[in-house]
């Protein structure tokens, strides 16, 4: 498989996106495809299969460590696996784009079809709005939920006229 070494650009992309990929990737979903396409050897597959599902982040990190050793073709096949809706990781595929998406120019504009009216009001609305293009990502969903909880806590403190004890 590794007849042509992985380009430095592809290695760099994998390195820069290592944390979100290892956090959000369910390696079990893509391992069979990567094995079928020759990205993973039998030994690599056995190593990954030996890692219990309860340690899925470790399994994802090990998979991400294997991919650069398998040549440039491995990067394209891995990206294709992430783009396939059957594997449930389409939200991760843009992380491997060679030209990163441009961030919104201000907190009120996003590239998604979400408008400011679609996101409930609150002091952290602008942060929740910024995350809307990524709302399919488990990480973004957790962040949005966290912002909503912080807003609810703030409202509870204000409504109950919380006074700081000096």
mmCIF file of C-alpha atoms in Angstrom:
data_model
loop_
_atom_site.group_PDB
_atom_site.id
_atom_site.type_symbol
_atom_site.label_atom_id
_atom_site.label_comp_id
_atom_site.label_asym_id
_atom_site.label_seq_id
_atom_site.Cartn_x
_atom_site.Cartn_y
_atom_site.Cartn_z
ATOM 1 C CA UNK A 1 0.000 0.000 0.000
ATOM 2 C CA UNK A 2 2.725 2.472 0.949
ATOM 3 C CA UNK A 3 4.328 2.559 -2.499
ATOM 4 C CA UNK A 4 4.188 6.364 -2.517
ATOM 5 C CA UNK A 5 4.865 8.065 0.848
ATOM 6 C CA UNK A 6 2.215 10.356 2.271
ATOM 7 C CA UNK A 7 2.788 13.960 1.277
ATOM 8 C CA UNK A 8 3.840 16.419 3.938
ATOM 9 C CA UNK A 9 0.623 18.397 3.286
ATOM 10 C CA UNK A 10 -1.544 15.375 4.108
ATOM 11 C CA UNK A 11 0.563 14.521 7.158
ATOM 12 C CA UNK A 12 0.191 18.100 8.333
ATOM 13 C CA UNK A 13 -3.607 18.019 7.930
ATOM 14 C CA UNK A 14 -3.850 14.810 9.956
ATOM 15 C CA UNK A 15 -1.600 16.270 12.645
ATOM 16 C CA UNK A 16 -3.498 19.575 12.853
ATOM 17 C CA UNK A 17 -6.857 17.785 13.091
ATOM 18 C CA UNK A 18 -5.664 14.972 15.346
ATOM 19 C CA UNK A 19 -7.611 16.094 18.430
ATOM 20 C CA UNK A 20 -11.077 16.549 16.862
ATOM 21 C CA UNK A 21 -10.649 13.422 14.732
ATOM 22 C CA UNK A 22 -9.561 11.268 17.672
ATOM 23 C CA UNK A 23 -12.350 12.690 19.821
ATOM 24 C CA UNK A 24 -15.259 12.342 17.379
ATOM 25 C CA UNK A 25 -14.267 9.402 15.175
ATOM 26 C CA UNK A 26 -15.794 6.000 15.879
ATOM 27 C CA UNK A 27 -13.004 3.922 14.370
ATOM 28 C CA UNK A 28 -15.146 0.746 14.341
ATOM 29 C CA UNK A 29 -17.290 2.335 11.634
ATOM 30 C CA UNK A 30 -14.412 2.795 9.170
ATOM 31 C CA UNK A 31 -11.970 -0.009 10.034
ATOM 32 C CA UNK A 32 -13.656 -2.653 7.812
ATOM 33 C CA UNK A 33 -13.651 -0.285 4.822
ATOM 34 C CA UNK A 34 -10.026 0.728 5.344
ATOM 35 C CA UNK A 35 -9.066 -2.951 5.626
ATOM 36 C CA UNK A 36 -11.034 -3.827 2.500
ATOM 37 C CA UNK A 37 -9.297 -1.050 0.553
ATOM 38 C CA UNK A 38 -5.844 -2.167 1.691
ATOM 39 C CA UNK A 39 -5.124 0.807 3.928
ATOM 40 C CA UNK A 40 -4.898 -1.442 6.983
ATOM 41 C CA UNK A 41 -2.953 -4.693 7.099
ATOM 42 C CA UNK A 42 -4.302 -7.753 8.875
ATOM 43 C CA UNK A 43 -1.940 -7.029 11.767
ATOM 44 C CA UNK A 44 -3.114 -3.402 12.036
ATOM 45 C CA UNK A 45 -6.749 -4.507 11.984
ATOM 46 C CA UNK A 46 -6.090 -7.056 14.747
ATOM 47 C CA UNK A 47 -4.323 -4.407 16.832
ATOM 48 C CA UNK A 48 -7.303 -2.074 16.486
ATOM 49 C CA UNK A 49 -9.846 -4.847 17.114
ATOM 50 C CA UNK A 50 -8.005 -5.748 20.337
ATOM 51 C CA UNK A 51 -8.724 -2.294 21.793
ATOM 52 C CA UNK A 52 -12.069 -2.496 23.667
ATOM 53 C CA UNK A 53 -14.933 -0.331 22.454
ATOM 54 C CA UNK A 54 -14.981 1.393 25.843
ATOM 55 C CA UNK A 55 -11.635 2.949 24.857
ATOM 56 C CA UNK A 56 -12.823 4.262 21.491
ATOM 57 C CA UNK A 57 -10.679 7.422 21.695
ATOM 58 C CA UNK A 58 -7.569 5.281 22.065
ATOM 59 C CA UNK A 59 -8.699 3.171 19.104
ATOM 60 C CA UNK A 60 -9.228 6.295 16.990
ATOM 61 C CA UNK A 61 -5.790 7.635 17.949
ATOM 62 C CA UNK A 62 -4.159 4.335 16.990
ATOM 63 C CA UNK A 63 -5.959 4.372 13.636
ATOM 64 C CA UNK A 64 -4.831 7.959 13.039
ATOM 65 C CA UNK A 65 -1.270 6.893 13.849
ATOM 66 C CA UNK A 66 -1.440 4.056 11.295
ATOM 67 C CA UNK A 67 -2.782 6.109 8.364
ATOM 68 C CA UNK A 68 0.338 8.267 7.673
ATOM 69 C CA UNK A 69 2.472 5.112 7.510
ATOM 70 C CA UNK A 70 0.347 3.700 4.697
ATOM 71 C CA UNK A 71 1.151 6.174 1.948
ATOM 72 C CA UNK A 72 -0.616 9.001 0.180
ATOM 73 C CA UNK A 73 -3.423 6.830 -1.172
ATOM 74 C CA UNK A 74 -4.432 6.045 2.436
ATOM 75 C CA UNK A 75 -5.287 9.707 3.056
ATOM 76 C CA UNK A 76 -7.728 9.774 0.112
ATOM 77 C CA UNK A 77 -9.369 6.500 1.107
ATOM 78 C CA UNK A 78 -9.717 7.660 4.718
ATOM 79 C CA UNK A 79 -11.289 10.908 3.563
ATOM 80 C CA UNK A 80 -13.638 8.994 1.256
ATOM 81 C CA UNK A 81 -14.720 6.848 4.220
ATOM 82 C CA UNK A 82 -15.504 9.974 6.239
ATOM 83 C CA UNK A 83 -17.493 11.463 3.341
ATOM 84 C CA UNK A 84 -19.661 8.343 3.004
ATOM 85 C CA UNK A 85 -22.954 8.874 4.897
ATOM 86 C CA UNK A 86 -23.112 5.119 5.528
ATOM 87 C CA UNK A 87 -20.286 5.419 8.067
ATOM 88 C CA UNK A 88 -21.847 8.406 9.894
ATOM 89 C CA UNK A 89 -18.822 10.710 9.885
ATOM 90 C CA UNK A 90 -19.653 13.192 7.136
ATOM 91 C CA UNK A 91 -19.253 16.044 9.638
ATOM 92 C CA UNK A 92 -15.568 15.097 10.032
ATOM 93 C CA UNK A 93 -14.727 14.977 6.319
ATOM 94 C CA UNK A 94 -14.321 18.785 5.956
ATOM 95 C CA UNK A 95 -11.522 18.623 8.533
ATOM 96 C CA UNK A 96 -9.411 16.873 5.896
ATOM 97 C CA UNK A 97 -9.971 19.497 3.203
ATOM 98 C CA UNK A 98 -6.715 20.868 1.904
ATOM 99 C CA UNK A 99 -8.043 24.425 1.838
ATOM 100 C CA UNK A 100 -9.664 25.106 5.204
ATOM 101 C CA UNK A 101 -13.119 26.703 5.165
ATOM 102 C CA UNK A 102 -13.132 30.436 5.776
ATOM 103 C CA UNK A 103 -14.617 31.386 9.145
ATOM 104 C CA UNK A 104 -17.611 33.729 9.219
ATOM 105 C CA UNK A 105 -16.617 37.399 9.061
ATOM 106 C CA UNK A 106 -18.668 38.297 12.123
ATOM 107 C CA UNK A 107 -20.697 36.464 14.741
ATOM 108 C CA UNK A 108 -24.028 37.191 13.025
ATOM 109 C CA UNK A 109 -23.178 35.582 9.677
ATOM 110 C CA UNK A 110 -22.818 31.860 9.114
ATOM 111 C CA UNK A 111 -22.485 29.720 6.027
ATOM 112 C CA UNK A 112 -25.429 27.547 6.982
ATOM 113 C CA UNK A 113 -29.085 28.196 6.286
ATOM 114 C CA UNK A 114 -29.581 29.040 9.968
ATOM 115 C CA UNK A 115 -30.675 32.587 10.642
ATOM 116 C CA UNK A 116 -30.396 34.513 13.888
ATOM 117 C CA UNK A 117 -34.152 34.002 14.362
ATOM 118 C CA UNK A 118 -33.663 30.205 14.409
ATOM 119 C CA UNK A 119 -31.415 30.359 17.495
ATOM 120 C CA UNK A 120 -33.119 31.275 20.797
ATOM 121 C CA UNK A 121 -32.130 34.577 22.383
ATOM 122 C CA UNK A 122 -29.686 34.704 25.240
ATOM 123 C CA UNK A 123 -26.411 36.349 26.224
ATOM 124 C CA UNK A 124 -24.418 33.580 24.518
ATOM 125 C CA UNK A 125 -26.559 33.466 21.369
ATOM 126 C CA UNK A 126 -23.680 34.672 19.214
ATOM 127 C CA UNK A 127 -21.556 31.698 20.349
ATOM 128 C CA UNK A 128 -24.365 29.221 19.711
ATOM 129 C CA UNK A 129 -24.912 30.816 16.299
ATOM 130 C CA UNK A 130 -21.235 30.411 15.438
ATOM 131 C CA UNK A 131 -21.492 26.683 16.133
ATOM 132 C CA UNK A 132 -24.578 26.106 13.964
ATOM 133 C CA UNK A 133 -22.636 25.123 10.805
ATOM 134 C CA UNK A 134 -21.057 22.339 12.871
ATOM 135 C CA UNK A 135 -24.148 21.316 14.844
ATOM 136 C CA UNK A 136 -23.970 17.712 13.604
ATOM 137 C CA UNK A 137 -20.657 17.287 15.404
ATOM 138 C CA UNK A 138 -20.995 15.768 18.884
ATOM 139 C CA UNK A 139 -18.509 18.335 20.171
ATOM 140 C CA UNK A 140 -20.490 21.275 18.802
ATOM 141 C CA UNK A 141 -23.733 19.854 20.210
ATOM 142 C CA UNK A 142 -22.123 19.586 23.654
ATOM 143 C CA UNK A 143 -20.822 23.150 23.435
ATOM 144 C CA UNK A 144 -24.250 24.482 22.365
ATOM 145 C CA UNK A 145 -25.872 22.583 25.225
ATOM 146 C CA UNK A 146 -23.281 23.943 27.650
ATOM 147 C CA UNK A 147 -23.959 27.530 26.557
ATOM 148 C CA UNK A 148 -27.699 26.968 27.019
ATOM 149 C CA UNK A 149 -27.124 25.582 30.525
ATOM 150 C CA UNK A 150 -24.921 28.557 31.455
ATOM 151 C CA UNK A 151 -27.652 30.915 30.243
ATOM 152 C CA UNK A 152 -30.286 29.062 32.288
ATOM 153 C CA UNK A 153 -28.053 29.249 35.389
ATOM 154 C CA UNK A 154 -27.509 32.963 34.884
ATOM 155 C CA UNK A 155 -31.256 33.516 34.488
ATOM 156 C CA UNK A 156 -31.948 31.562 37.695
ATOM 157 C CA UNK A 157 -29.448 33.661 39.641
ATOM 158 C CA UNK A 158 -30.806 36.937 38.279
ATOM 159 C CA UNK A 159 -34.487 35.985 38.728
ATOM 160 C CA UNK A 160 -33.853 34.968 42.327
ATOM 161 C CA UNK A 161 -32.036 38.242 42.982
ATOM 162 C CA UNK A 162 -28.833 36.509 43.980
ATOM 163 C CA UNK A 163 -26.645 38.808 46.027
ATOM 164 C CA UNK A 164 -22.980 38.200 46.532
ATOM 165 C CA UNK A 165 -21.945 37.928 50.166
ATOM 166 C CA UNK A 166 -19.135 40.372 50.816
#
